[in-house]
Amino acid sequence: MEISTLTMYHCLAFVWYFFVAYSITLIRTEERPSEVFLYGGQWKYLTVLNLVLQAVFYGVSFLADVLRLIKKLGCAKSVISSRDLLFSVLAFPLSTFVCISFWTLYTYNRELVYPKSIDAVIPLWLNHAMHTAVLPFALLEIFATPHRYPAKKKGLILLGFVAFLYISWVLWIYFVTGEWVYPLFALFSPAGLAAFFTGSLAVMVSFYNFGEFLNRMIWGQSKFCS
């Protein structure tokens, strides 16, 4: 993709994610269903955290494109490194995980992740913006430009660390409120919950490897000049 086209795409993607994340903040607390408790606000949901992450990623990508357009290649190089690390370790695996896990559980029993009462508060378009569109955006990014992946050990350690932080946040919320972020978690024993978290991390690792595989198949090992 030409740099000017890529710049426009990254700009539009950044604006889109910023708009979606901002739309979530417009939901007034008094409109929330009783199942959606207030502690932690929107920041307890992986979906919302992913929206913020995507906005940051596309903002960094747009900055890298602008620096390349104005020939500030020295500055662009460091920004591109940050862009690639964000995409490979977090943006692609997390978007894929959010989309696939949400719709799998939603199809099985939506009350476990997205109670029907939420439909009165969150419109259908916003639901799909949060849980569906994130995957096509992530796949399009792989086809749009090559990304340099870190060493496998480094990438997986960073991914595992971020997963650990979110799990710790979920457990802390339960400790403080006695309520689980997602009703699904209430179905598990402590051992079952540990197995669920471990399995979810394994799925995230598989998505990390899948992104790396696609990047290599499309761009090869040597084309990392973006």
C-alpha positions as protocol buffer text, in pm:
chain_id: "A"
residue {
  index: 1
  type: MET
  ca { x: 0 y: 0 z: 0 }
}
residue {
  index: 2
  type: GLU
  ca { x: 131 y: 345 z: -91 }
}
residue {
  index: 3
  type: ILE
  ca { x: 243 y: 553 z: 205 }
}
residue {
  index: 4
  type: SER
  ca { x: -15 y: 828 z: 137 }
}
residue {
  index: 5
  type: THR
  ca { x: -296 y: 570 z: 123 }
}
residue {
  index: 6
  type: LEU
  ca { x: -162 y: 398 z: 434 }
}
residue {
  index: 7
  type: THR
  ca { x: -152 y: 730 z: 617 }
}
residue {
  index: 8
  type: MET
  ca { x: -516 y: 799 z: 532 }
}
residue {
  index: 9
  type: TYR
  ca { x: -619 y: 449 z: 637 }
}
residue {
  index: 10
  type: HIS
  ca { x: -441 y: 470 z: 972 }
}
residue {
  index: 11
  type: CYS
  ca { x: -589 y: 815 z: 1033 }
}
residue {
  index: 12
  type: LEU
  ca { x: -943 y: 692 z: 963 }
}
residue {
  index: 13
  type: ALA
  ca { x: -891 y: 381 z: 1177 }
}
residue {
  index: 14
  type: PHE
  ca { x: -767 y: 597 z: 1465 }
}
residue {
  index: 15
  type: VAL
  ca { x: -1069 y: 829 z: 1436 }
}
residue {
  index: 16
  type: TRP
  ca { x: -1303 y: 529 z: 1423 }
}
residue {
  index: 17
  type: TYR
  ca { x: -1164 y: 366 z: 1736 }
}
residue {
  index: 18
  type: PHE
  ca { x: -1154 y: 697 z: 1920 }
}
residue {
  index: 19
  type: PHE
  ca { x: -1519 y: 753 z: 1828 }
}
residue {
  index: 20
  type: VAL
  ca { x: -1623 y: 404 z: 1941 }
}
residue {
  index: 21
  type: ALA
  ca { x: -1433 y: 432 z: 2271 }
}
residue {
  index: 22
  type: TYR
  ca { x: -1582 y: 778 z: 2329 }
}
residue {
  index: 23
  type: SER
  ca { x: -1932 y: 645 z: 2254 }
}
residue {
  index: 24
  type: ILE
  ca { x: -1893 y: 398 z: 2540 }
}
residue {
  index: 25
  type: THR
  ca { x: -1819 y: 681 z: 2782 }
}
residue {
  index: 26
  type: LEU
  ca { x: -2148 y: 851 z: 2686 }
}
residue {
  index: 27
  type: ILE
  ca { x: -2352 y: 573 z: 2848 }
}
residue {
  index: 28
  type: ARG
  ca { x: -2485 y: 728 z: 3167 }
}
residue {
  index: 29
  type: THR
  ca { x: -2450 y: 528 z: 3487 }
}
residue {
  index: 30
  type: GLU
  ca { x: -2821 y: 550 z: 3563 }
}
residue {
  index: 31
  type: GLU
  ca { x: -2898 y: 378 z: 3232 }
}
residue {
  index: 32
  type: ARG
  ca { x: -2687 y: 73 z: 3305 }
}
residue {
  index: 33
  type: PRO
  ca { x: -2873 y: -252 z: 3383 }
}
residue {
  index: 34
  type: SER
  ca { x: -2843 y: -378 z: 3740 }
}
residue {
  index: 35
  type: GLU
  ca { x: -2615 y: -660 z: 3620 }
}
residue {
  index: 36
  type: VAL
  ca { x: -2354 y: -403 z: 3517 }
}
residue {
  index: 37
  type: PHE
  ca { x: -2213 y: -290 z: 3852 }
}
residue {
  index: 38
  type: LEU
  ca { x: -2033 y: 40 z: 3880 }
}
residue {
  index: 39
  type: TYR
  ca { x: -1699 y: -51 z: 4038 }
}
residue {
  index: 40
  type: GLY
  ca { x: -1419 y: -15 z: 3783 }
}
residue {
  index: 41
  type: GLY
  ca { x: -1647 y: 152 z: 3530 }
}
residue {
  index: 42
  type: GLN
  ca { x: -1592 y: 49 z: 3170 }
}
residue {
  index: 43
  type: TRP
  ca { x: -1228 y: -25 z: 3247 }
}
residue {
  index: 44
  type: LYS
  ca { x: -1305 y: -369 z: 3387 }
}
residue {
  index: 45
  type: TYR
  ca { x: -1414 y: -502 z: 3047 }
}
residue {
  index: 46
  type: LEU
  ca { x: -1155 y: -648 z: 2813 }
}
residue {
  index: 47
  type: THR
  ca { x: -1355 y: -526 z: 2516 }
}
residue {
  index: 48
  type: VAL
  ca { x: -1327 y: -162 z: 2623 }
}
residue {
  index: 49
  type: LEU
  ca { x: -958 y: -193 z: 2708 }
}
residue {
  index: 50
  type: ASN
  ca { x: -907 y: -339 z: 2361 }
}
residue {
  index: 51
  type: LEU
  ca { x: -1079 y: -39 z: 2200 }
}
residue {
  index: 52
  type: VAL
  ca { x: -840 y: 195 z: 2380 }
}
residue {
  index: 53
  type: LEU
  ca { x: -544 y: -21 z: 2278 }
}
residue {
  index: 54
  type: GLN
  ca { x: -652 y: -14 z: 1914 }
}
residue {
  index: 55
  type: ALA
  ca { x: -692 y: 366 z: 1923 }
}
residue {
  index: 56
  type: VAL
  ca { x: -339 y: 396 z: 2064 }
}
residue {
  index: 57
  type: PHE
  ca { x: -200 y: 156 z: 1806 }
}
residue {
  index: 58
  type: TYR
  ca { x: -356 y: 334 z: 1508 }
}
residue {
  index: 59
  type: GLY
  ca { x: -251 y: 669 z: 1652 }
}
residue {
  index: 60
  type: VAL
  ca { x: 109 y: 549 z: 1669 }
}
residue {
  index: 61
  type: SER
  ca { x: 78 y: 404 z: 1318 }
}
residue {
  index: 62
  type: PHE
  ca { x: -54 y: 735 z: 1184 }
}
residue {
  index: 63
  type: LEU
  ca { x: 236 y: 920 z: 1349 }
}
residue {
  index: 64
  type: ALA
  ca { x: 486 y: 680 z: 1189 }
}
residue {
  index: 65
  type: ASP
  ca { x: 328 y: 737 z: 847 }
}
residue {
  index: 66
  type: VAL
  ca { x: 339 y: 1116 z: 885 }
}
residue {
  index: 67
  type: LEU
  ca { x: 706 y: 1104 z: 987 }
}
residue {
  index: 68
  type: ARG
  ca { x: 782 y: 899 z: 678 }
}
residue {
  index: 69
  type: LEU
  ca { x: 591 y: 1141 z: 456 }
}
residue {
  index: 70
  type: ILE
  ca { x: 790 y: 1439 z: 582 }
}
residue {
  index: 71
  type: LYS
  ca { x: 1116 y: 1240 z: 555 }
}
residue {
  index: 72
  type: LYS
  ca { x: 1192 y: 1230 z: 928 }
}
residue {
  index: 73
  type: LEU
  ca { x: 1319 y: 876 z: 888 }
}
residue {
  index: 74
  type: GLY
  ca { x: 1531 y: 872 z: 1203 }
}
residue {
  index: 75
  type: CYS
  ca { x: 1232 y: 955 z: 1422 }
}
residue {
  index: 76
  type: ALA
  ca { x: 1007 y: 729 z: 1218 }
}
residue {
  index: 77
  type: LYS
  ca { x: 1229 y: 427 z: 1283 }
}
residue {
  index: 78
  type: SER
  ca { x: 1176 y: 433 z: 1660 }
}
residue {
  index: 79
  type: VAL
  ca { x: 801 y: 498 z: 1623 }
}
residue {
  index: 80
  type: ILE
  ca { x: 774 y: 207 z: 1378 }
}
residue {
  index: 81
  type: SER
  ca { x: 944 y: -20 z: 1632 }
}
residue {
  index: 82
  type: SER
  ca { x: 681 y: 75 z: 1889 }
}
residue {
  index: 83
  type: ARG
  ca { x: 405 y: 29 z: 1634 }
}
residue {
  index: 84
  type: ASP
  ca { x: 523 y: -320 z: 1543 }
}
residue {
  index: 85
  type: LEU
  ca { x: 559 y: -426 z: 1906 }
}
residue {
  index: 86
  type: LEU
  ca { x: 209 y: -301 z: 1988 }
}
residue {
  index: 87
  type: PHE
  ca { x: 56 y: -480 z: 1691 }
}
residue {
  index: 88
  type: SER
  ca { x: 236 y: -812 z: 1719 }
}
residue {
  index: 89
  type: VAL
  ca { x: 214 y: -862 z: 2096 }
}
residue {
  index: 90
  type: LEU
  ca { x: -121 y: -698 z: 2178 }
}
residue {
  index: 91
  type: ALA
  ca { x: -332 y: -542 z: 1901 }
}
residue {
  index: 92
  type: PHE
  ca { x: -368 y: -848 z: 1678 }
}
residue {
  index: 93
  type: PRO
  ca { x: -393 y: -1124 z: 1944 }
}
residue {
  index: 94
  type: LEU
  ca { x: -633 y: -925 z: 2161 }
}
residue {
  index: 95
  type: SER
  ca { x: -866 y: -819 z: 1877 }
}
residue {
  index: 96
  type: THR
  ca { x: -884 y: -1176 z: 1752 }
}
residue {
  index: 97
  type: PHE
  ca { x: -947 y: -1308 z: 2102 }
}
residue {
  index: 98
  type: VAL
  ca { x: -1218 y: -1052 z: 2179 }
}
residue {
  index: 99
  type: CYS
  ca { x: -1408 y: -1123 z: 1858 }
}
residue {
  index: 100
  type: ILE
  ca { x: -1389 y: -1502 z: 1857 }
}
residue {
  index: 101
  type: SER
  ca { x: -1435 y: -1562 z: 2231 }
}
residue {
  index: 102
  type: PHE
  ca { x: -1723 y: -1314 z: 2259 }
}
residue {
  index: 103
  type: TRP
  ca { x: -1926 y: -1453 z: 1971 }
}
residue {
  index: 104
  type: THR
  ca { x: -1855 y: -1813 z: 2069 }
}
residue {
  index: 105
  type: LEU
  ca { x: -1987 y: -1753 z: 2422 }
}
residue {
  index: 106
  type: TYR
  ca { x: -2267 y: -1528 z: 2295 }
}
residue {
  index: 107
  type: THR
  ca { x: -2388 y: -1805 z: 2064 }
}
residue {
  index: 108
  type: TYR
  ca { x: -2369 y: -2062 z: 2344 }
}
residue {
  index: 109
  type: ASN
  ca { x: -2541 y: -1849 z: 2611 }
}
residue {
  index: 110
  type: ARG
  ca { x: -2531 y: -1472 z: 2578 }
}
residue {
  index: 111
  type: GLU
  ca { x: -2626 y: -1420 z: 2944 }
}
residue {
  index: 112
  type: LEU
  ca { x: -2278 y: -1541 z: 3039 }
}
residue {
  index: 113
  type: VAL
  ca { x: -2104 y: -1246 z: 2872 }
}
residue {
  index: 114
  type: TYR
  ca { x: -2360 y: -995 z: 2742 }
}
residue {
  index: 115
  type: PRO
  ca { x: -2697 y: -1005 z: 2921 }
}
residue {
  index: 116
  type: LYS
  ca { x: -2998 y: -923 z: 2705 }
}
residue {
  index: 117
  type: SER
  ca { x: -3078 y: -622 z: 2924 }
}
residue {
  index: 118
  type: ILE
  ca { x: -2770 y: -449 z: 2781 }
}
residue {
  index: 119
  type: ASP
  ca { x: -2943 y: -426 z: 2442 }
}
residue {
  index: 120
  type: ALA
  ca { x: -3155 y: -143 z: 2580 }
}
residue {
  index: 121
  type: VAL
  ca { x: -2841 y: 58 z: 2655 }
}
residue {
  index: 122
  type: ILE
  ca { x: -2586 y: -37 z: 2387 }
}
residue {
  index: 123
  type: PRO
  ca { x: -2719 y: -18 z: 2029 }
}
residue {
  index: 124
  type: LEU
  ca { x: -2654 y: -301 z: 1786 }
}
residue {
  index: 125
  type: TRP
  ca { x: -2404 y: -102 z: 1580 }
}
residue {
  index: 126
  type: LEU
  ca { x: -2193 y: -33 z: 1888 }
}
residue {
  index: 127
  type: ASN
  ca { x: -2197 y: -398 z: 1988 }
}
residue {
  index: 128
  type: HIS
  ca { x: -2062 y: -496 z: 1645 }
}
residue {
  index: 129
  type: ALA
  ca { x: -1811 y: -211 z: 1652 }
}
residue {
  index: 130
  type: MET
  ca { x: -1674 y: -345 z: 1979 }
}
residue {
  index: 131
  type: HIS
  ca { x: -1691 y: -718 z: 1913 }
}
residue {
  index: 132
  type: THR
  ca { x: -1704 y: -779 z: 1537 }
}
residue {
  index: 133
  type: ALA
  ca { x: -1524 y: -506 z: 1342 }
}
residue {
  index: 134
  type: VAL
  ca { x: -1207 y: -541 z: 1550 }
}
residue {
  index: 135
  type: LEU
  ca { x: -1110 y: -863 z: 1371 }
}
residue {
  index: 136
  type: PRO
  ca { x: -1142 y: -737 z: 1009 }
}
residue {
  index: 137
  type: PHE
  ca { x: -943 y: -428 z: 1110 }
}
residue {
  index: 138
  type: ALA
  ca { x: -666 y: -646 z: 1253 }
}
residue {
  index: 139
  type: LEU
  ca { x: -655 y: -868 z: 944 }
}
residue {
  index: 140
  type: LEU
  ca { x: -655 y: -568 z: 710 }
}
residue {
  index: 141
  type: GLU
  ca { x: -359 y: -423 z: 900 }
}
residue {
  index: 142
  type: ILE
  ca { x: -155 y: -736 z: 829 }
}
residue {
  index: 143
  type: PHE
  ca { x: -231 y: -708 z: 458 }
}
residue {
  index: 144
  type: ALA
  ca { x: -170 y: -332 z: 455 }
}
residue {
  index: 145
  type: THR
  ca { x: 187 y: -323 z: 583 }
}
residue {
  index: 146
  type: PRO
  ca { x: 458 y: -559 z: 715 }
}
residue {
  index: 147
  type: HIS
  ca { x: 536 y: -571 z: 1086 }
}
residue {
  index: 148
  type: ARG
  ca { x: 857 y: -683 z: 1251 }
}
residue {
  index: 149
  type: TYR
  ca { x: 782 y: -934 z: 1524 }
}
residue {
  index: 150
  type: PRO
  ca { x: 1005 y: -947 z: 1835 }
}
residue {
  index: 151
  type: ALA
  ca { x: 1196 y: -1258 z: 1936 }
}
residue {
  index: 152
  type: LYS
  ca { x: 938 y: -1526 z: 2022 }
}
residue {
  index: 153
  type: LYS
  ca { x: 1042 y: -1548 z: 2388 }
}
residue {
  index: 154
  type: LYS
  ca { x: 1020 y: -1170 z: 2435 }
}
residue {
  index: 155
  type: GLY
  ca { x: 685 y: -1147 z: 2260 }
}
residue {
  index: 156
  type: LEU
  ca { x: 526 y: -1425 z: 2463 }
}
residue {
  index: 157
  type: ILE
  ca { x: 663 y: -1291 z: 2792 }
}
residue {
  index: 158
  type: LEU
  ca { x: 511 y: -950 z: 2719 }
}
residue {
  index: 159
  type: LEU
  ca { x: 180 y: -1105 z: 2619 }
}
residue {
  index: 160
  type: GLY
  ca { x: 176 y: -1320 z: 2932 }
}
residue {
  index: 161
  type: PHE
  ca { x: 257 y: -1021 z: 3151 }
}
residue {
  index: 162
  type: VAL
  ca { x: -32 y: -818 z: 3011 }
}
residue {
  index: 163
  type: ALA
  ca { x: -266 y: -1116 z: 3057 }
}
residue {
  index: 164
  type: PHE
  ca { x: -147 y: -1148 z: 3417 }
}
residue {
  index: 165
  type: LEU
  ca { x: -223 y: -780 z: 3481 }
}
residue {
  index: 166
  type: TYR
  ca { x: -578 y: -814 z: 3348 }
}
residue {
  index: 167
  type: ILE
  ca { x: -647 y: -1133 z: 3543 }
}
residue {
  index: 168
  type: SER
  ca { x: -517 y: -962 z: 3857 }
}
residue {
  index: 169
  type: TRP
  ca { x: -754 y: -670 z: 3789 }
}
residue {
  index: 170
  type: VAL
  ca { x: -1049 y: -910 z: 3749 }
}
residue {
  index: 171
  type: LEU
  ca { x: -964 y: -1091 z: 4073 }
}
residue {
  index: 172
  type: TRP
  ca { x: -920 y: -763 z: 4258 }
}
residue {
  index: 173
  type: ILE
  ca { x: -1265 y: -647 z: 4147 }
}
residue {
  index: 174
  type: TYR
  ca { x: -1415 y: -972 z: 4275 }
}
residue {
  index: 175
  type: PHE
  ca { x: -1228 y: -934 z: 4604 }
}
residue {
  index: 176
  type: VAL
  ca { x: -1364 y: -581 z: 4652 }
}
residue {
  index: 177
  type: THR
  ca { x: -1722 y: -626 z: 4526 }
}
residue {
  index: 178
  type: GLY
  ca { x: -1798 y: -997 z: 4550 }
}
residue {
  index: 179
  type: GLU
  ca { x: -1914 y: -980 z: 4188 }
}
residue {
  index: 180
  type: TRP
  ca { x: -1746 y: -1119 z: 3879 }
}
residue {
  index: 181
  type: VAL
  ca { x: -1681 y: -893 z: 3581 }
}
residue {
  index: 182
  type: TYR
  ca { x: -1842 y: -1157 z: 3359 }
}
residue {
  index: 183
  type: PRO
  ca { x: -2124 y: -1386 z: 3487 }
}
residue {
  index: 184
  type: LEU
  ca { x: -1942 y: -1675 z: 3320 }
}
residue {
  index: 185
  type: PHE
  ca { x: -1677 y: -1678 z: 3592 }
}
residue {
  index: 186
  type: ALA
  ca { x: -1932 y: -1756 z: 3864 }
}
residue {
  index: 187
  type: LEU
  ca { x: -1984 y: -2101 z: 3711 }
}
residue {
  index: 188
  type: PHE
  ca { x: -1628 y: -2213 z: 3790 }
}
residue {
  index: 189
  type: SER
  ca { x: -1463 y: -2350 z: 4099 }
}
residue {
  index: 190
  type: PRO
  ca { x: -1127 y: -2189 z: 4184 }
}
residue {
  index: 191
  type: ALA
  ca { x: -946 y: -2472 z: 4003 }
}
residue {
  index: 192
  type: GLY
  ca { x: -1182 y: -2445 z: 3708 }
}
residue {
  index: 193
  type: LEU
  ca { x: -1131 y: -2070 z: 3689 }
}
residue {
  index: 194
  type: ALA
  ca { x: -753 y: -2116 z: 3692 }
}
residue {
  index: 195
  type: ALA
  ca { x: -789 y: -2369 z: 3409 }
}
residue {
  index: 196
  type: PHE
  ca { x: -1012 y: -2127 z: 3217 }
}
residue {
  index: 197
  type: PHE
  ca { x: -761 y: -1843 z: 3250 }
}
residue {
  index: 198
  type: THR
  ca { x: -477 y: -2075 z: 3148 }
}
residue {
  index: 199
  type: GLY
  ca { x: -673 y: -2197 z: 2847 }
}
residue {
  index: 200
  type: SER
  ca { x: -758 y: -1840 z: 2746 }
}
residue {
  index: 201
  type: LEU
  ca { x: -390 y: -1747 z: 2760 }
}
residue {
  index: 202
  type: ALA
  ca { x: -308 y: -2051 z: 2544 }
}
residue {
  index: 203
  type: VAL
  ca { x: -565 y: -1931 z: 2289 }
}
residue {
  index: 204
  type: MET
  ca { x: -409 y: -1584 z: 2294 }
}
residue {
  index: 205
  type: VAL
  ca { x: -68 y: -1739 z: 2230 }
}
residue {
  index: 206
  type: SER
  ca { x: -211 y: -1930 z: 1934 }
}
residue {
  index: 207
  type: PHE
  ca { x: -348 y: -1604 z: 1792 }
}
residue {
  index: 208
  type: TYR
  ca { x: -6 y: -1442 z: 1841 }
}
residue {
  index: 209
  type: ASN
  ca { x: 152 y: -1726 z: 1643 }
}
residue {
  index: 210
  type: PHE
  ca { x: -119 y: -1703 z: 1378 }
}
residue {
  index: 211
  type: GLY
  ca { x: -54 y: -1333 z: 1329 }
}
residue {
  index: 212
  type: GLU
  ca { x: 318 y: -1397 z: 1298 }
}
residue {
  index: 213
  type: PHE
  ca { x: 248 y: -1674 z: 1046 }
}
residue {
  index: 214
  type: LEU
  ca { x: 24 y: -1452 z: 832 }
}
residue {
  index: 215
  type: ASN
  ca { x: 275 y: -1169 z: 842 }
}
residue {
  index: 216
  type: ARG
  ca { x: 553 y: -1402 z: 727 }
}
residue {
  index: 217
  type: MET
  ca { x: 340 y: -1566 z: 455 }
}
residue {
  index: 218
  type: ILE
  ca { x: 231 y: -1231 z: 309 }
}
residue {
  index: 219
  type: TRP
  ca { x: 551 y: -1031 z: 346 }
}
residue {
  index: 220
  type: GLY
  ca { x: 826 y: -1291 z: 378 }
}
residue {
  index: 221
  type: GLN
  ca { x: 1118 y: -1275 z: 618 }
}
residue {
  index: 222
  type: SER
  ca { x: 1304 y: -981 z: 468 }
}
residue {
  index: 223
  type: LYS
  ca { x: 1048 y: -713 z: 376 }
}
residue {
  index: 224
  type: PHE
  ca { x: 1041 y: -497 z: 688 }
}
residue {
  index: 225
  type: CYS
  ca { x: 1123 y: -162 z: 535 }
}
residue {
  index: 226
  type: SER
  ca { x: 801 y: 9 z: 644 }
}
